[in-house]
Coordinates of C-alpha atoms in Angstrom, one line a residue:
M1162 CA -137.8 197.2 99.7
P1163 CA -140.7 195.3 97.9
A1164 CA -144.2 194.9 99.4
G1165 CA -144.2 191.8 101.6
G1166 CA -140.4 192.0 102.1
Y1167 CA -138.4 192.4 105.3
L1168 CA -135.1 193.7 106.7
W1169 CA -133.7 193.1 110.1
W1170 CA -130.6 193.8 112.1
Y1171 CA -129.7 191.4 114.9
I1172 CA -127.4 191.9 117.9
D1173 CA -126.5 189.5 120.7
A1174 CA -124.0 190.0 123.5
L1175 CA -122.7 188.6 126.8
S1176 CA -121.0 190.6 129.5
D1177 CA -117.3 189.9 130.3
D1178 CA -118.3 188.4 133.6
G1179 CA -121.1 186.2 132.2
A1180 CA -123.7 187.8 134.5
F1181 CA -125.6 189.7 131.7
G1182 CA -126.8 189.0 128.2
L1183 CA -129.0 190.6 125.6
S1184 CA -130.4 190.3 122.1
I1185 CA -131.8 193.2 120.0
I1186 CA -133.5 192.9 116.7
A1187 CA -134.7 195.9 114.7
F1188 CA -137.3 194.9 112.2
V1189 CA -138.6 196.7 109.1
G1190 CA -141.4 194.4 107.9
S1191 CA -141.4 192.2 111.0
V1192 CA -141.3 188.6 109.9
F1193 CA -142.9 187.5 113.2
S1194 CA -145.8 190.0 113.0
P1195 CA -149.3 188.7 112.8
Y1196 CA -150.5 192.2 111.7
Y1197 CA -148.1 192.1 108.7
A1198 CA -149.4 188.6 107.8
W1199 CA -153.0 189.7 108.1
A1200 CA -152.3 192.8 106.0
R1201 CA -150.6 190.7 103.2
R1202 CA -153.8 188.7 102.9
G1203 CA -155.6 191.8 101.7
G1204 CA -153.0 192.7 99.0
P1205 CA -149.6 194.3 98.8
A1206 CA -148.4 195.4 102.3
S1207 CA -145.7 197.9 103.0
P1208 CA -142.9 196.7 105.4
D1209 CA -142.4 200.2 106.7
N1210 CA -145.9 200.0 108.2
H1211 CA -144.7 197.0 110.4
C1212 CA -141.6 197.9 112.3
A1213 CA -140.6 196.8 115.7
L1214 CA -137.6 196.8 118.1
N1215 CA -137.3 193.5 119.9
V1216 CA -135.3 193.8 123.1
A1217 CA -134.5 190.8 125.3
L1218 CA -132.4 191.1 128.5
Y1219 CA -131.0 188.1 130.2
S1220 CA -129.8 188.3 133.8
R1221 CA -130.9 187.1 137.2
G1222 CA -133.7 189.2 138.6
A1223 CA -133.9 191.6 135.6
K1224 CA -135.1 189.6 132.6
R1225 CA -137.1 191.7 130.2
W1226 CA -138.7 191.2 126.8
S1227 CA -140.4 193.7 124.5
M1228 CA -141.6 193.8 120.9
T1229 CA -144.1 196.6 120.2
E1230 CA -144.9 197.0 116.6
R1231 CA -145.3 200.6 115.2
G1232 CA -147.1 201.8 112.1
A1233 CA -145.5 203.9 109.4
R1234 CA -146.3 207.3 110.9
H1235 CA -144.2 206.4 114.0
N1236 CA -141.1 205.3 112.0
A1237 CA -138.4 206.9 110.0
R1238 CA -135.1 205.7 108.4
D1239 CA -132.2 206.7 106.2
R1240 CA -128.7 205.4 105.6
T1241 CA -127.5 206.0 109.2
H1242 CA -130.6 206.3 111.3
L1243 CA -133.6 204.2 112.2
R1244 CA -136.4 205.4 114.4
I1245 CA -139.1 203.0 115.7
G1246 CA -141.5 204.8 117.9
P1247 CA -139.6 206.3 120.9
S1248 CA -136.5 204.1 120.3
Q1249 CA -133.8 204.7 117.7
L1250 CA -130.6 203.3 116.2
E1251 CA -127.9 205.6 114.8
W1252 CA -124.5 204.9 113.1
D1253 CA -122.1 207.7 113.9
G1254 CA -119.3 206.6 111.8
Q1255 CA -117.5 204.7 114.6
A1256 CA -120.2 202.9 116.5
L1257 CA -123.8 201.9 116.5
N1258 CA -125.8 203.8 119.1
I1259 CA -129.1 202.4 120.3
H1260 CA -131.5 204.4 122.4
I1261 CA -134.1 202.2 123.9
D1262 CA -137.4 203.4 125.4
E1263 CA -139.8 200.4 125.4
V1264 CA -142.3 198.7 127.7
G1265 CA -141.9 195.0 128.3
V1266 CA -144.6 192.3 128.0
P1267 CA -146.5 190.5 129.4
I1268 CA -145.6 192.4 132.6
P1269 CA -145.5 196.1 131.6
R1270 CA -142.0 197.1 132.9
R1271 CA -139.9 199.8 131.4
I1272 CA -136.8 199.1 129.3
R1273 CA -134.9 202.3 128.9
G1274 CA -131.3 203.3 128.3
H1275 CA -128.4 203.5 125.9
I1276 CA -126.2 200.9 124.2
R1277 CA -123.1 201.5 122.1
L1278 CA -121.7 198.8 119.9
H1279 CA -118.1 199.2 118.6
P1280 CA -117.2 197.0 115.6
R1281 CA -113.7 195.7 115.6
Q1282 CA -114.0 195.1 111.9
L1283 CA -116.8 195.9 109.5
F1284 CA -117.8 193.4 106.8
N1285 CA -119.4 194.0 103.4
F1286 CA -120.5 190.4 102.9
S1287 CA -123.8 189.0 101.8
T1288 CA -124.9 185.6 100.6
P1289 CA -128.2 184.0 99.5
L1290 CA -130.0 181.7 101.8
D1291 CA -132.3 180.3 99.1
A1292 CA -131.8 179.0 95.5
A1293 CA -133.6 182.0 94.0
G1294 CA -131.6 184.6 95.9
R1295 CA -134.7 186.3 97.3
H1296 CA -133.4 185.9 100.9
R1297 CA -130.0 187.1 102.0
W1298 CA -127.8 187.2 105.1
G1299 CA -124.5 188.8 106.1
P1300 CA -122.6 189.8 109.2
L1301 CA -121.8 193.5 109.6
A1302 CA -119.7 193.2 112.8
P1303 CA -119.2 189.5 113.7
H1304 CA -116.8 190.6 116.5
A1305 CA -117.6 193.7 118.4
R1306 CA -117.5 195.3 121.9
I1307 CA -120.6 196.6 123.6
E1308 CA -121.2 199.1 126.3
V1309 CA -124.6 198.9 128.1
S1310 CA -126.0 201.6 130.3
L1311 CA -129.6 201.1 131.3
Q1312 CA -131.7 203.1 133.7
H1313 CA -134.6 200.5 133.7
P1314 CA -133.6 198.0 134.7
A1315 CA -130.5 199.5 136.3
Q1316 CA -127.4 197.8 134.8
R1317 CA -124.1 198.9 133.4
W1318 CA -121.8 196.4 131.7
R1319 CA -119.4 195.7 128.9
G1320 CA -118.9 192.6 126.9
Q1321 CA -118.4 190.9 123.5
A1322 CA -121.1 191.3 120.8
Y1323 CA -122.1 190.3 117.4
L1324 CA -124.1 192.2 114.6
D1325 CA -125.6 190.8 111.4
S1326 CA -128.5 191.5 109.0
N1327 CA -131.1 189.5 107.1
E1328 CA -133.3 190.8 104.2
G1329 CA -135.9 189.3 101.9
D1330 CA -138.0 190.2 98.9
E1331 CA -140.9 188.1 100.1
P1332 CA -142.3 186.5 103.3
I1333 CA -140.0 183.9 104.8
E1334 CA -142.7 181.2 104.6
R1335 CA -142.5 181.2 100.8
A1336 CA -138.9 179.8 100.9
F1337 CA -138.3 178.1 104.3
T1338 CA -139.6 175.6 106.8
E1339 CA -136.9 175.7 109.4
W1340 CA -133.3 176.7 110.1
D1341 CA -130.6 176.4 112.8
W1342 CA -128.1 179.2 113.2
S1343 CA -125.1 179.7 115.5
R1344 CA -122.2 181.9 116.0
S1345 CA -119.1 181.1 118.0
A1346 CA -116.2 183.2 119.2
M1347 CA -112.9 181.4 118.4
R1348 CA -109.6 181.7 120.3
D1349 CA -107.9 183.7 117.6
G1350 CA -110.6 186.4 117.7
S1351 CA -112.4 185.2 114.6
T1352 CA -116.1 184.3 114.6
A1353 CA -117.4 181.0 113.1
V1354 CA -121.0 181.0 111.8
L1355 CA -123.0 177.9 111.0
Y1356 CA -126.3 178.5 109.1
D1357 CA -128.1 175.3 108.4
V1358 CA -131.1 176.0 106.2
E1359 CA -133.6 173.1 105.8
P1360 CA -131.1 170.9 107.7
G1361 CA -130.9 167.3 106.5
R1362 CA -133.1 167.9 103.4
D1363 CA -132.1 167.7 99.8
N1364 CA -133.0 171.3 99.2
G1365 CA -131.0 172.5 102.2
R1366 CA -128.2 175.0 102.2
L1367 CA -125.3 174.9 104.7
L1368 CA -123.1 177.9 105.4
A1369 CA -119.9 177.3 107.4
L1370 CA -117.9 180.5 107.4
R1371 CA -115.1 181.9 109.5
F1372 CA -114.9 185.7 109.7
G1373 CA -111.4 186.8 110.6
R1374 CA -110.3 189.7 112.8
H1375 CA -109.0 191.7 109.8
G1376 CA -111.8 191.2 107.3
S1377 CA -111.1 187.7 105.9
V1378 CA -114.0 185.3 105.1
A1379 CA -113.1 181.6 104.7
P1380 CA -115.3 178.5 104.5
F1381 CA -114.5 175.6 106.9
E1382 CA -115.6 172.0 106.9
A1383 CA -118.7 171.7 109.0
P1384 CA -118.8 168.9 111.6
P1385 CA -121.6 166.4 111.7
I1386 CA -125.1 167.2 112.9
Q1387 CA -125.7 166.6 116.6
T1388 CA -129.3 166.4 117.8
L1389 CA -130.2 168.4 120.8
P1390 CA -133.0 167.7 123.3
R1391 CA -136.3 169.2 122.2
T1392 CA -137.4 172.4 123.9
A1393 CA -140.3 172.7 126.3
W1394 CA -142.4 173.6 123.3
R1395 CA -141.1 170.5 121.5
I1396 CA -139.1 172.3 118.9
A1397 CA -136.6 170.0 117.2
R1398 CA -133.1 171.6 117.1
R1399 CA -129.6 170.6 115.9
L1400 CA -126.1 171.9 115.9
R1401 CA -123.0 170.8 114.0
S1402 CA -120.3 169.8 116.4
D1403 CA -117.4 167.3 116.7
A1404 CA -118.7 166.2 120.1
P1405 CA -121.9 166.1 122.1
V1406 CA -123.5 169.5 122.7
Q1407 CA -124.4 170.9 126.1
V1408 CA -127.2 173.4 126.6
V1409 CA -125.7 176.0 129.0
Q1410 CA -128.6 178.4 129.2
Q1411 CA -132.0 178.4 127.5
L1412 CA -132.7 182.0 126.7
E1413 CA -135.9 181.9 124.7
D1414 CA -138.4 179.1 124.3
T1415 CA -141.5 179.8 122.2
P1416 CA -143.9 177.7 120.1
F1417 CA -141.9 178.6 116.9
Y1418 CA -138.5 179.9 117.9
Q1419 CA -135.8 179.1 120.5
R1420 CA -132.5 180.7 121.5
A1421 CA -129.9 179.2 123.7
V1422 CA -126.2 179.4 124.7
L1423 CA -124.5 176.1 123.9
R1424 CA -121.2 174.5 124.5
S1425 CA -119.8 172.4 121.6
S1426 CA -116.6 171.5 119.7
L1427 CA -115.7 173.3 116.5
M1428 CA -112.4 173.1 114.6
G1429 CA -110.6 171.5 117.5
E1430 CA -111.8 174.1 120.1
T1431 CA -114.4 173.9 122.8
V1432 CA -116.6 176.9 122.0
S1433 CA -119.6 178.7 123.5
S1434 CA -122.2 179.6 120.9
F1435 CA -125.4 181.6 120.6
H1436 CA -127.8 179.3 118.8
E1437 CA -131.3 179.8 117.3
T1438 CA -133.9 177.6 115.7
L1439 CA -136.8 178.9 113.7
N1440 CA -139.8 176.6 112.8
V1441 CA -141.7 178.4 110.1
P1442 CA -144.8 176.2 109.9
R1443 CA -145.3 176.7 113.6
L1444 CA -145.0 180.5 113.1
V1445 CA -147.6 180.7 110.4
S1446 CA -150.1 178.3 112.1
P1447 CA -153.5 180.0 112.8
L1448 CA -153.2 179.1 116.6
V1449 CA -149.8 180.8 117.0
Q1450 CA -150.8 183.8 114.9
A1451 CA -153.8 184.3 117.2
M1452 CA -151.5 184.1 120.3
L1453 CA -148.8 186.5 119.1
P1454 CA -150.6 189.8 119.8
W1455 CA -150.2 189.0 123.5
R1456 CA -146.4 189.2 123.1
M1457 CA -146.3 191.7 120.2
P1458 CA -148.7 194.6 120.7
R1459 CA -149.2 197.2 118.0
R1460 CA -149.3 200.9 118.3
G1461 CA -150.6 202.9 115.3

């Protein structure tokens, strides 16, 4: 991976009863890291020196959030294993095992336990997000099952999950200003993904892809853009839908990034979707960069 580049693996999941949810992002070259941005100002910076495991738990009475960055001496990775400080991810040939041992912020509460993600179908699919092909995205397991067993906070549940990956050869601010992304589980077991990069602009790129249960990848006609209410931090966001969109649950609301569960209409179905918006100028602004260490401490 080149200096200044990045690689991340993203997981989201909801329990079968709807009471629990989570997102996990394992970063090599954390794109949100102020320390990585400051290091790049001094010259080439190694992504392996800026790794973090972001864990967000969503449930009544047990919401947690952690993202501690670790320096290179605390990290290790190979084809099947990634260690970031005391936490690690390991592919055993059948499932992805995630051992979490983190401390939340801003309230220092422990997040500890084990998660096992079982792909129903693995995909070997990647597509550029920018014209130069320096930034790429692809799902690894767009439909998966998850088993969650945590000691802190105490919770055990199973549910439906999603796993994908992004990688880039340069910092994201060199190619993008914003994007909207969503994934929706369809009735036939497929997963529909909408990736709206630079939405509404001449240089934008729209991906509308349906990932089938047995490995097929097919484009579909994206519906028109529906504008959603701005977040509390005044982030503009959009989703393509055949009908008005309902915000079911606001999961994350930050100065530069939001995540929510939405209800919309797609290909004749009413669907529930994980949805994210990233505003890159907000992310790289000096004010936000100065604020981020409060939410993203660094160790070593």
